XYZ file of C-alpha atoms in Angstrom:
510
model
C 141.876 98.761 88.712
C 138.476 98.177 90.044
C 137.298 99.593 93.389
C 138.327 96.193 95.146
C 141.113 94.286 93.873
C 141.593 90.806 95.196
C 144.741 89.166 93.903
C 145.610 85.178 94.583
C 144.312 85.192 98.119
C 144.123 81.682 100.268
C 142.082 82.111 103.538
C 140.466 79.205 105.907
C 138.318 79.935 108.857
C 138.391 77.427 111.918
C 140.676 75.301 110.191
C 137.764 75.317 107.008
C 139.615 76.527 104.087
C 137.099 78.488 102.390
C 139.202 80.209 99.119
C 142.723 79.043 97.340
C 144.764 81.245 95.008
C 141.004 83.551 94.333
C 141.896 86.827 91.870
C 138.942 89.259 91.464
C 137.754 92.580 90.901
C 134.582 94.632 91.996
C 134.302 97.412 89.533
C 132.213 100.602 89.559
C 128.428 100.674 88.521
C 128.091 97.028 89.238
C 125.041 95.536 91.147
C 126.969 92.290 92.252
C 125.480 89.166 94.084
C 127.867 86.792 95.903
C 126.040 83.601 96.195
C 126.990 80.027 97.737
C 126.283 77.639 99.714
C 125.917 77.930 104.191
C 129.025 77.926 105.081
C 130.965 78.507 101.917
C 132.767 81.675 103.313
C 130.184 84.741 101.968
C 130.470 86.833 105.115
C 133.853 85.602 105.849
C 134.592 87.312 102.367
C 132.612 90.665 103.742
C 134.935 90.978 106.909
C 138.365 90.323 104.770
C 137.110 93.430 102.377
C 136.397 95.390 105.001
C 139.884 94.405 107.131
C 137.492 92.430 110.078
C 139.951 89.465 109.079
C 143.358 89.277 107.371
C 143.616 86.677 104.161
C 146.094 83.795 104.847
C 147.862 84.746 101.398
C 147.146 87.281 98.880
C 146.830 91.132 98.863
C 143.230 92.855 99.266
C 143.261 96.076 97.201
C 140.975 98.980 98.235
C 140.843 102.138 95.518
C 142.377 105.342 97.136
C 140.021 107.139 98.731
C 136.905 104.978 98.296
C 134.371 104.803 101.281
C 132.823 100.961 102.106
C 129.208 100.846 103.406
C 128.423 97.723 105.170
C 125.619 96.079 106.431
C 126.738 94.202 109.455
C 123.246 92.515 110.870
C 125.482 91.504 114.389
C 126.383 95.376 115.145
C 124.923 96.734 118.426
C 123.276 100.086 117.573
C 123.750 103.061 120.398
C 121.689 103.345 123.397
C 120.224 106.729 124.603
C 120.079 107.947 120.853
C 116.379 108.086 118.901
C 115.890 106.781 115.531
C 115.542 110.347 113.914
C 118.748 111.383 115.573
C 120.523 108.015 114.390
C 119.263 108.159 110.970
C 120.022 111.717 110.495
C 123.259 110.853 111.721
C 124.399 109.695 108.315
C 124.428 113.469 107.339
C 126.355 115.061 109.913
C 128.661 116.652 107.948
C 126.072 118.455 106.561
C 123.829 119.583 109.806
C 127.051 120.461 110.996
C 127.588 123.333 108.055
C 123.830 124.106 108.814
C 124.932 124.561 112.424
C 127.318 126.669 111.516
C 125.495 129.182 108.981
C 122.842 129.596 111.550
C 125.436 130.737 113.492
C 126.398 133.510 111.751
C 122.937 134.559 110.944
C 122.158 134.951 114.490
C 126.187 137.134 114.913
C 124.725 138.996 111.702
C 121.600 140.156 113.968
C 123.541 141.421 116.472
C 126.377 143.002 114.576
C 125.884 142.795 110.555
C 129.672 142.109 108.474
C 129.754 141.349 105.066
C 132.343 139.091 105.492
C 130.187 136.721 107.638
C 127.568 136.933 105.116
C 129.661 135.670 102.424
C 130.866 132.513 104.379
C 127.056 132.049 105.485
C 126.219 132.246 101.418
C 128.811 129.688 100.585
C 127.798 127.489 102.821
C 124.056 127.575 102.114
C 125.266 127.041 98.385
C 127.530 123.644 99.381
C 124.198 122.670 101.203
C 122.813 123.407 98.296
C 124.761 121.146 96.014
C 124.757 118.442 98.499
C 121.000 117.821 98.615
C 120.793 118.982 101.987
C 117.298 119.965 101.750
C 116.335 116.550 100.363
C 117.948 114.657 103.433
C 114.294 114.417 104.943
C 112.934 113.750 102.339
C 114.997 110.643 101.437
C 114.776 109.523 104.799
C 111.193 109.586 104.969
C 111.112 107.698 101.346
C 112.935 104.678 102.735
C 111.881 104.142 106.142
C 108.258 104.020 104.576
C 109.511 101.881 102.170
C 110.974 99.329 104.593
C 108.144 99.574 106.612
C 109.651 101.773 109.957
C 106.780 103.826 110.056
C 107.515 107.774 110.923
C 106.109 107.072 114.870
C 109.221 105.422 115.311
C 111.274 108.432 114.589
C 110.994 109.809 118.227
C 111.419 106.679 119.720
C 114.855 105.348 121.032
C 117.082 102.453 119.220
C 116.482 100.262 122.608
C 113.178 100.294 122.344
C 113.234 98.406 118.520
C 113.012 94.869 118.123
C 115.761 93.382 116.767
C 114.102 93.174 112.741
C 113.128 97.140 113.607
C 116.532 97.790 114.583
C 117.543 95.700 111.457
C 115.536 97.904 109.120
C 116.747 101.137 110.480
C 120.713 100.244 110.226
C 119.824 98.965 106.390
C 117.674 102.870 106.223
C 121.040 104.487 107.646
C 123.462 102.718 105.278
C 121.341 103.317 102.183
C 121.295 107.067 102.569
C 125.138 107.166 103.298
C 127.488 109.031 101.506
C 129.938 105.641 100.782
C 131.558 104.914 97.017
C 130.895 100.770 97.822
C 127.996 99.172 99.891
C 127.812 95.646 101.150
C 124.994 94.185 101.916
C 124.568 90.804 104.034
C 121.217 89.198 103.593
C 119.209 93.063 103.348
C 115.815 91.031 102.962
C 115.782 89.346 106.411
C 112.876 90.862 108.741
C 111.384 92.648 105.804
C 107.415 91.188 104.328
C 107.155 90.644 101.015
C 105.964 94.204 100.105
C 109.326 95.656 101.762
C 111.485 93.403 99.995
C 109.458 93.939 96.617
C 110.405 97.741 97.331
C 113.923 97.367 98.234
C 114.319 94.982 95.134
C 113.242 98.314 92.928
C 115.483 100.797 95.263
C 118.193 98.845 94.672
C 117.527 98.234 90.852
C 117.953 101.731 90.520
C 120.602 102.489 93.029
C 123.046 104.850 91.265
C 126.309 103.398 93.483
C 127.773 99.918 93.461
C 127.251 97.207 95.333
C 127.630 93.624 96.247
C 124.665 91.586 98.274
C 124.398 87.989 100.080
C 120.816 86.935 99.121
C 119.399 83.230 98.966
C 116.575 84.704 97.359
C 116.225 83.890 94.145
C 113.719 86.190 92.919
C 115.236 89.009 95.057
C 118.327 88.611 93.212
C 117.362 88.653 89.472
C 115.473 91.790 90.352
C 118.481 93.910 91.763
C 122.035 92.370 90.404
C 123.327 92.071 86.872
C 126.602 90.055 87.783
C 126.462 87.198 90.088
C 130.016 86.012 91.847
C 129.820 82.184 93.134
C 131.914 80.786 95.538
C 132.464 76.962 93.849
C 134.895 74.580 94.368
C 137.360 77.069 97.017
C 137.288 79.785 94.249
C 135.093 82.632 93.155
C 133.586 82.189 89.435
C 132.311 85.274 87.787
C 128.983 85.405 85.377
C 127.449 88.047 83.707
C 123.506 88.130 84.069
C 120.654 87.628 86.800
C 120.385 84.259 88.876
C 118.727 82.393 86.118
C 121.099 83.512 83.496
C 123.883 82.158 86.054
C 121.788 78.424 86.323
C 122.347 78.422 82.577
C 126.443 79.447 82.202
C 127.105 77.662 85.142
C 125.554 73.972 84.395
C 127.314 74.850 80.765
C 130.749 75.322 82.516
C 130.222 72.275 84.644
C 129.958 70.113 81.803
C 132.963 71.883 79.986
C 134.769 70.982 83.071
C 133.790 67.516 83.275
C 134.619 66.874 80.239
C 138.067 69.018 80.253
C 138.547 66.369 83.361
C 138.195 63.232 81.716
C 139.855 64.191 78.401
C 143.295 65.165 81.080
C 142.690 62.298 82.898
C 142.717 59.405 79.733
C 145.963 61.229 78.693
C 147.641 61.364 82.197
C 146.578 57.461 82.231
C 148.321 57.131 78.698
C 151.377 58.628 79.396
C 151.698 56.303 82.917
C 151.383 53.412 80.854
C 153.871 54.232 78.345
C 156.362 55.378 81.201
C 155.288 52.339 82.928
C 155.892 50.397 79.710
C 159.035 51.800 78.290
C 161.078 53.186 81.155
C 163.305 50.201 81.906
C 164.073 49.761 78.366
C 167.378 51.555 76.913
C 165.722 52.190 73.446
C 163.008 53.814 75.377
C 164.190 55.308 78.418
C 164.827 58.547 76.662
C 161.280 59.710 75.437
C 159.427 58.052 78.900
C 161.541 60.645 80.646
C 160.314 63.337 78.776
C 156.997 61.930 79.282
C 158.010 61.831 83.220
C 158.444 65.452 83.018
C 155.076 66.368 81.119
C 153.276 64.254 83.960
C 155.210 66.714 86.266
C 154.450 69.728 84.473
C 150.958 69.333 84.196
C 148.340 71.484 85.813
C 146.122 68.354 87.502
C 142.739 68.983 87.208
C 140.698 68.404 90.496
C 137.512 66.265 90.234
C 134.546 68.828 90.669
C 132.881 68.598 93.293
C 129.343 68.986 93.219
C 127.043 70.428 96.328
C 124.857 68.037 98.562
C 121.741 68.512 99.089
C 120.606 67.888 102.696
C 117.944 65.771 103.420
C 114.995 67.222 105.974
C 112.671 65.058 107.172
C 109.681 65.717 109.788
C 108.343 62.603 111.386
C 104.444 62.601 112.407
C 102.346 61.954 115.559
C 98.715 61.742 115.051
C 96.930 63.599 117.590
C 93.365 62.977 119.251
C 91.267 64.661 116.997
C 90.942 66.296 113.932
C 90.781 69.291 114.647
C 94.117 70.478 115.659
C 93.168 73.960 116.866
C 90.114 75.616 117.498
C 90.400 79.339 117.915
C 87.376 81.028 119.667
C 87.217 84.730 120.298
C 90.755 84.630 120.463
C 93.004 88.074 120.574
C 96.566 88.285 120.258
C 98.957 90.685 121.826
C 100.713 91.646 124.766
C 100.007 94.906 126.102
C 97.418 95.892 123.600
C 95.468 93.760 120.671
C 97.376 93.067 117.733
C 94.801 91.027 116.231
C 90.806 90.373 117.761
C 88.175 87.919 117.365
C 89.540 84.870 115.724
C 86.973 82.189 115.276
C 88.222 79.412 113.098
C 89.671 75.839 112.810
C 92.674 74.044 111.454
C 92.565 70.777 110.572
C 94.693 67.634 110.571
C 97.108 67.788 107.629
C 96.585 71.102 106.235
C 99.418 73.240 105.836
C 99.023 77.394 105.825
C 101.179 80.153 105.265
C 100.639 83.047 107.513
C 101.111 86.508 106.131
C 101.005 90.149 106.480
C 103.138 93.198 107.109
C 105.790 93.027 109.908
C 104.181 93.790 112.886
C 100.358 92.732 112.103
C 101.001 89.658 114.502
C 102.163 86.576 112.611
C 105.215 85.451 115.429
C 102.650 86.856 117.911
C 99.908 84.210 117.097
C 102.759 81.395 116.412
C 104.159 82.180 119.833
C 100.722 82.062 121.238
C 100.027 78.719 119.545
C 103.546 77.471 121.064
C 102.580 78.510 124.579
C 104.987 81.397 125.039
C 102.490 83.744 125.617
C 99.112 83.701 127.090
C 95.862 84.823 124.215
C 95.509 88.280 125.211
C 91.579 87.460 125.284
C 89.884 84.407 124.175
C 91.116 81.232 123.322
C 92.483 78.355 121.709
C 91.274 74.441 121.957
C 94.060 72.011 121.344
C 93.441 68.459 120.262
C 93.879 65.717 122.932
C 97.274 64.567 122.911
C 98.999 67.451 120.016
C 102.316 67.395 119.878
C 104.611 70.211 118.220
C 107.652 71.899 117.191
C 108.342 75.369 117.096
C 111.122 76.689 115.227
C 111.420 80.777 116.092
C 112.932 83.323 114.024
C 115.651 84.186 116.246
C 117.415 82.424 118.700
C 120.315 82.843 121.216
C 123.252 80.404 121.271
C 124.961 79.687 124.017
C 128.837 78.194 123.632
C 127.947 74.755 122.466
C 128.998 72.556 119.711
C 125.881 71.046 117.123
C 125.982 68.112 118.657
C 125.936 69.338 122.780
C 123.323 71.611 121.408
C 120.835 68.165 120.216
C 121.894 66.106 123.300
C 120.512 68.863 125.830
C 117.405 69.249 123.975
C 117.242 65.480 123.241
C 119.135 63.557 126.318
C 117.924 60.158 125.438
C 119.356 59.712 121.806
C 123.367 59.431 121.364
C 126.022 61.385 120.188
C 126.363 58.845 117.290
C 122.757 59.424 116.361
C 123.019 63.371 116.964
C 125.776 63.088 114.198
C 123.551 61.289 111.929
C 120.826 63.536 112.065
C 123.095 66.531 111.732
C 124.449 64.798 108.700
C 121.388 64.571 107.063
C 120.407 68.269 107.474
C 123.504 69.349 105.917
C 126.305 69.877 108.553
C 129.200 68.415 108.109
C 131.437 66.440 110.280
C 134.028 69.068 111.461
C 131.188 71.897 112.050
C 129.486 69.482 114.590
C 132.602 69.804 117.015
C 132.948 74.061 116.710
C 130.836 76.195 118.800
C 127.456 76.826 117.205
C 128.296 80.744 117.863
C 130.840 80.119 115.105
C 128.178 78.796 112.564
C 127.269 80.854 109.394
C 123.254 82.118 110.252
C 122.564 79.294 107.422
C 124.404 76.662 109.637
C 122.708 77.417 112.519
C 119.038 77.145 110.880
C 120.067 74.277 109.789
C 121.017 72.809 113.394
C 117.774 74.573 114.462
C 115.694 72.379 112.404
C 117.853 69.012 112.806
C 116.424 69.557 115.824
C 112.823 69.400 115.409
C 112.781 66.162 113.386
C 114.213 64.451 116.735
C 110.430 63.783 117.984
C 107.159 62.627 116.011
C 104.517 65.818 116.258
C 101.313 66.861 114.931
C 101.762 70.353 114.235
C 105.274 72.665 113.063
C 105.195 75.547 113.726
C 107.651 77.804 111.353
C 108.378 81.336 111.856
C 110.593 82.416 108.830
C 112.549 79.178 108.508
C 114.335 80.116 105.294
C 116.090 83.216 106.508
C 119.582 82.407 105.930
C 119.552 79.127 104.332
C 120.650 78.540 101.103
C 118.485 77.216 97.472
C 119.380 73.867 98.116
C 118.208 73.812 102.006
C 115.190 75.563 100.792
C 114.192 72.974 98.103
C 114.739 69.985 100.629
C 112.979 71.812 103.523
C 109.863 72.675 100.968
C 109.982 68.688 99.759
C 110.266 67.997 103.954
C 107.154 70.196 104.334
C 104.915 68.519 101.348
C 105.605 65.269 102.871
C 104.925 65.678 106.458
C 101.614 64.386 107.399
C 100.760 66.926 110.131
C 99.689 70.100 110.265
C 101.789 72.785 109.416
C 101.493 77.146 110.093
C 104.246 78.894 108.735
C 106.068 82.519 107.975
C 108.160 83.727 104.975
C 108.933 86.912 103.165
C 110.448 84.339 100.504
C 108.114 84.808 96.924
C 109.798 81.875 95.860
C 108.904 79.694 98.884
C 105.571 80.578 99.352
C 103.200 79.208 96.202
C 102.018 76.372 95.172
C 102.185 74.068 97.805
C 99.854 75.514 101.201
C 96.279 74.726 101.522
C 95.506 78.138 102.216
C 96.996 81.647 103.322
C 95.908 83.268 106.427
C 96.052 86.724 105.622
C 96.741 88.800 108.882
C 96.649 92.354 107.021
C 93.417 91.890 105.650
C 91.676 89.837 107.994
C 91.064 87.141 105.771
């Protein structure tokens, strides 16, 4: 037995079913990546491991004894309690048996026994073993790695953002003391330089593990076996993402052709029935071909994924010159960023980068009008138009469709479905409450949305965070064919070549 036994579960979530008859193992030493589509049931497959849900069918089987380390991106982290005290928290066992050594040093100095200084001596030898004195060590290695910074370390959780706070519950969970981790999209809020070094932490991360990535690149640099949910089962390959591309278009075509082969002998053996059954000389052997029909194991027609189909309409605006930045400084109580004196131009498209922090969502939410330029300022073409798609946003307890006809009160619910449609959701996800949604889902809704009205400019602050290779390719293809002008974020390697006019390149002022 592996560490996680799953044997012929069935489960469906809001009436969705998401896995039939599914038998798997997660075995020790693995670096596993569960991949599929928005929606296919990834972290819905997290919650059953870890007992958050209950399978409709089957048996979940946990090793005796084995500890589960999950990365749970929704869980509210304490108030009151600093970030050194929280991270450090992962090794209270241990400060506790420091606590209690000291302790018996300080009776020693009062009244000396040899008995005490025995127990003191084990214990500073179980520290010993234990790596307690590397515990600051490692937690200094990995929140500089993720990009905390140690001036955060005094500082309490409230005061984080929500990617800090992100970061330092992924820190906390990586220097754990669990047998298993899981790891639900690790790469959101990190820049590309954090997730290059997680990708090579995790490469060489002695304990197993299993991660939901739609990063491509991300995943053929930290997992060996790749797990995909297709067709309401989970498929196992052996090999990076690219090696899976290979095996997996291989298998499809075995499939297919296993499919037609059974279905031109299931056609021959109706026709014979169909042929012979009313005969006497013949009823005999069309009844035994009555049974084989019955007997059969039916193949299912595979079914192959959609891609969605994003589309940004344009608006031209008044000039061409779409923003004119002059002496402008970004920030809110103090200067992120000073003395920007440039232009963009109609129809250029640029990626913004630079570490988390520098000022990227701070200049895109200056752009957008949600806050004011902390000096200078910015000249807008006569009559721009744009969309603004934000990293994170709030749902209220809406369906899809409630959620385009506020924004949009003009169009109708048969054209909200439409549009939905085309960006991927499907009919029985417009009618649940958006709060239900996988975070892919939701993106997706997001930017439904913003093809609704014609604009000049998109603005797009991490827009592939949760969505999956397919929604990527189509948003990318979406982007290249818009018209307008277009200023956006991503931590995604794979999303951010090849296709922007230029990068503007927060961290070294370029």
């Amino acid at each position: 037995m592996g560490l996680i036994y799953v044997k012929d579960m069935t489960h469906a979530n809001g009436g969705k079913k998401l896995y039939e008859n599914v038998t798997f193992r997660f075995n020790r030493k693995e670096h596993i990546a569960l991949i599929g589509a928005n929606g296919a049931g990834k972290t819905t497959l997290f919650n059953l491991l870890i007992g958050k849900m209950v399978p409709d069918k089957g048996t979940i089987e946990i090793h005796p004894k084995t500890k589960i380390g999950y990365l749970d991106q929704h869980l509210e982290v304490p108030t009151g309690t600093t970030v050194d005290a929280y991270l450090k928290d992962a090794f209270a066992d241990l400060y506790y048996l420091e606590g209690k050594m000291n302790k018996l040093y300080e009776g020693m100095a009062i009244e000396y026994k040899e008995e005490d200084l025995v127990k003191a001596l084990d214990i500073q030898n179980e520290l010993d073993i234990k790596g307690f004195n590397q515990v600051e060590k490692r937690i200094g290695n990995l929140i500089n790695g993720l990009g905390i910074g140690i001036d955060k370390l005094p500082l309490k959780l409230e005061e984080m953002s929500g990617g800090q706070k992100a970061k330092i519950m992924l820190a906390k969970l990586l220097v754990s003391d669990f047998d298993f981790f899981m790891l639900d999209e690790p790469t959101n809020f990190l820049d590309i330089s954090q997730v290059e070094w997680l990708a090579k932490y995790l490469a060489n991360f002695e304990k197993p593990f299993v991660l939901i990535s739609h990063d491509v690149d991300f995943i053929n640099k930290t997992c060996g076996i790749i797990y995909a949910i297709e067709n309401l089962g989970l498929n196992r390959y052996v090999g990076n993402y690219d090696k899976y591309l290979e095996e997996s278009e291989m298998r499809k075509l075995q499939y297919d052709n296993a499919f037609v082969s059974q279905q031109k002998q299931i056609d021959k053996l109706k026709t014979y029935v169909a042929k012979n059954a009313a005969r006497a000389s013949t009823a005999k052997s069309a009844q035994s071909r009555v049974k084989q029909l019955e007997k059969m194991d039916v193949m299912g027609k595979r079914q192959d994924l959609v891609k969605p189909n994003f589309k940004f309409a344009y608006k031209k605006p008044g000039s061409s010159i779409i923003l004119d930045f002059k002496n402008l400084s970004l920030g809110y109580d103090h200067a992120l960023i000073k003395d920007l004196n440039f232009v963009i131009r109609e129809g250029e498209k640029h990626i913004v980068s630079g570490k988390n922090g520098v000022g990227k969502t701070t200049l895109l939410n200056t752009i957008a009008g949600v806050i004011k330029p902390f000096d200078g300022e910015i000249i807008y073409a006569p009559h721009l138009t744009f969309q603004y798609f934000k990293q994170i946003e709030k749902f209220e307890d809406i369906t899809p469709i409630q959620y385009l006809l506020r924004k949009f009160p003009n169009i109708t619910e048969q054209e909200a479905r439409v549009k939905l449609s085309q960006f991927g959701i499907k009919t029985g996800l417009m009618f649940q409450s958006l709060t239900t949604l996988s975070g892919g889902e939701q993106a997706k809704v997001r930017l439904s949305a913003l093809s609704l009205e014609k604009c000049a400019l998109l603005l797009l602050d991490e827009p592939t965070n949760h969505i999956d290779v397919l929604a990527k390719e189509s948003l990318l293809e979406a982007i290249q064919a818009f018209e307008g002008t277009v200023l956006l974020t991503t931590h995604d390697i794979n999303f951010s070549t090849n296709w922007a006019d230029s990068v503007i390149d927060f961290e070294n002022k370029k």
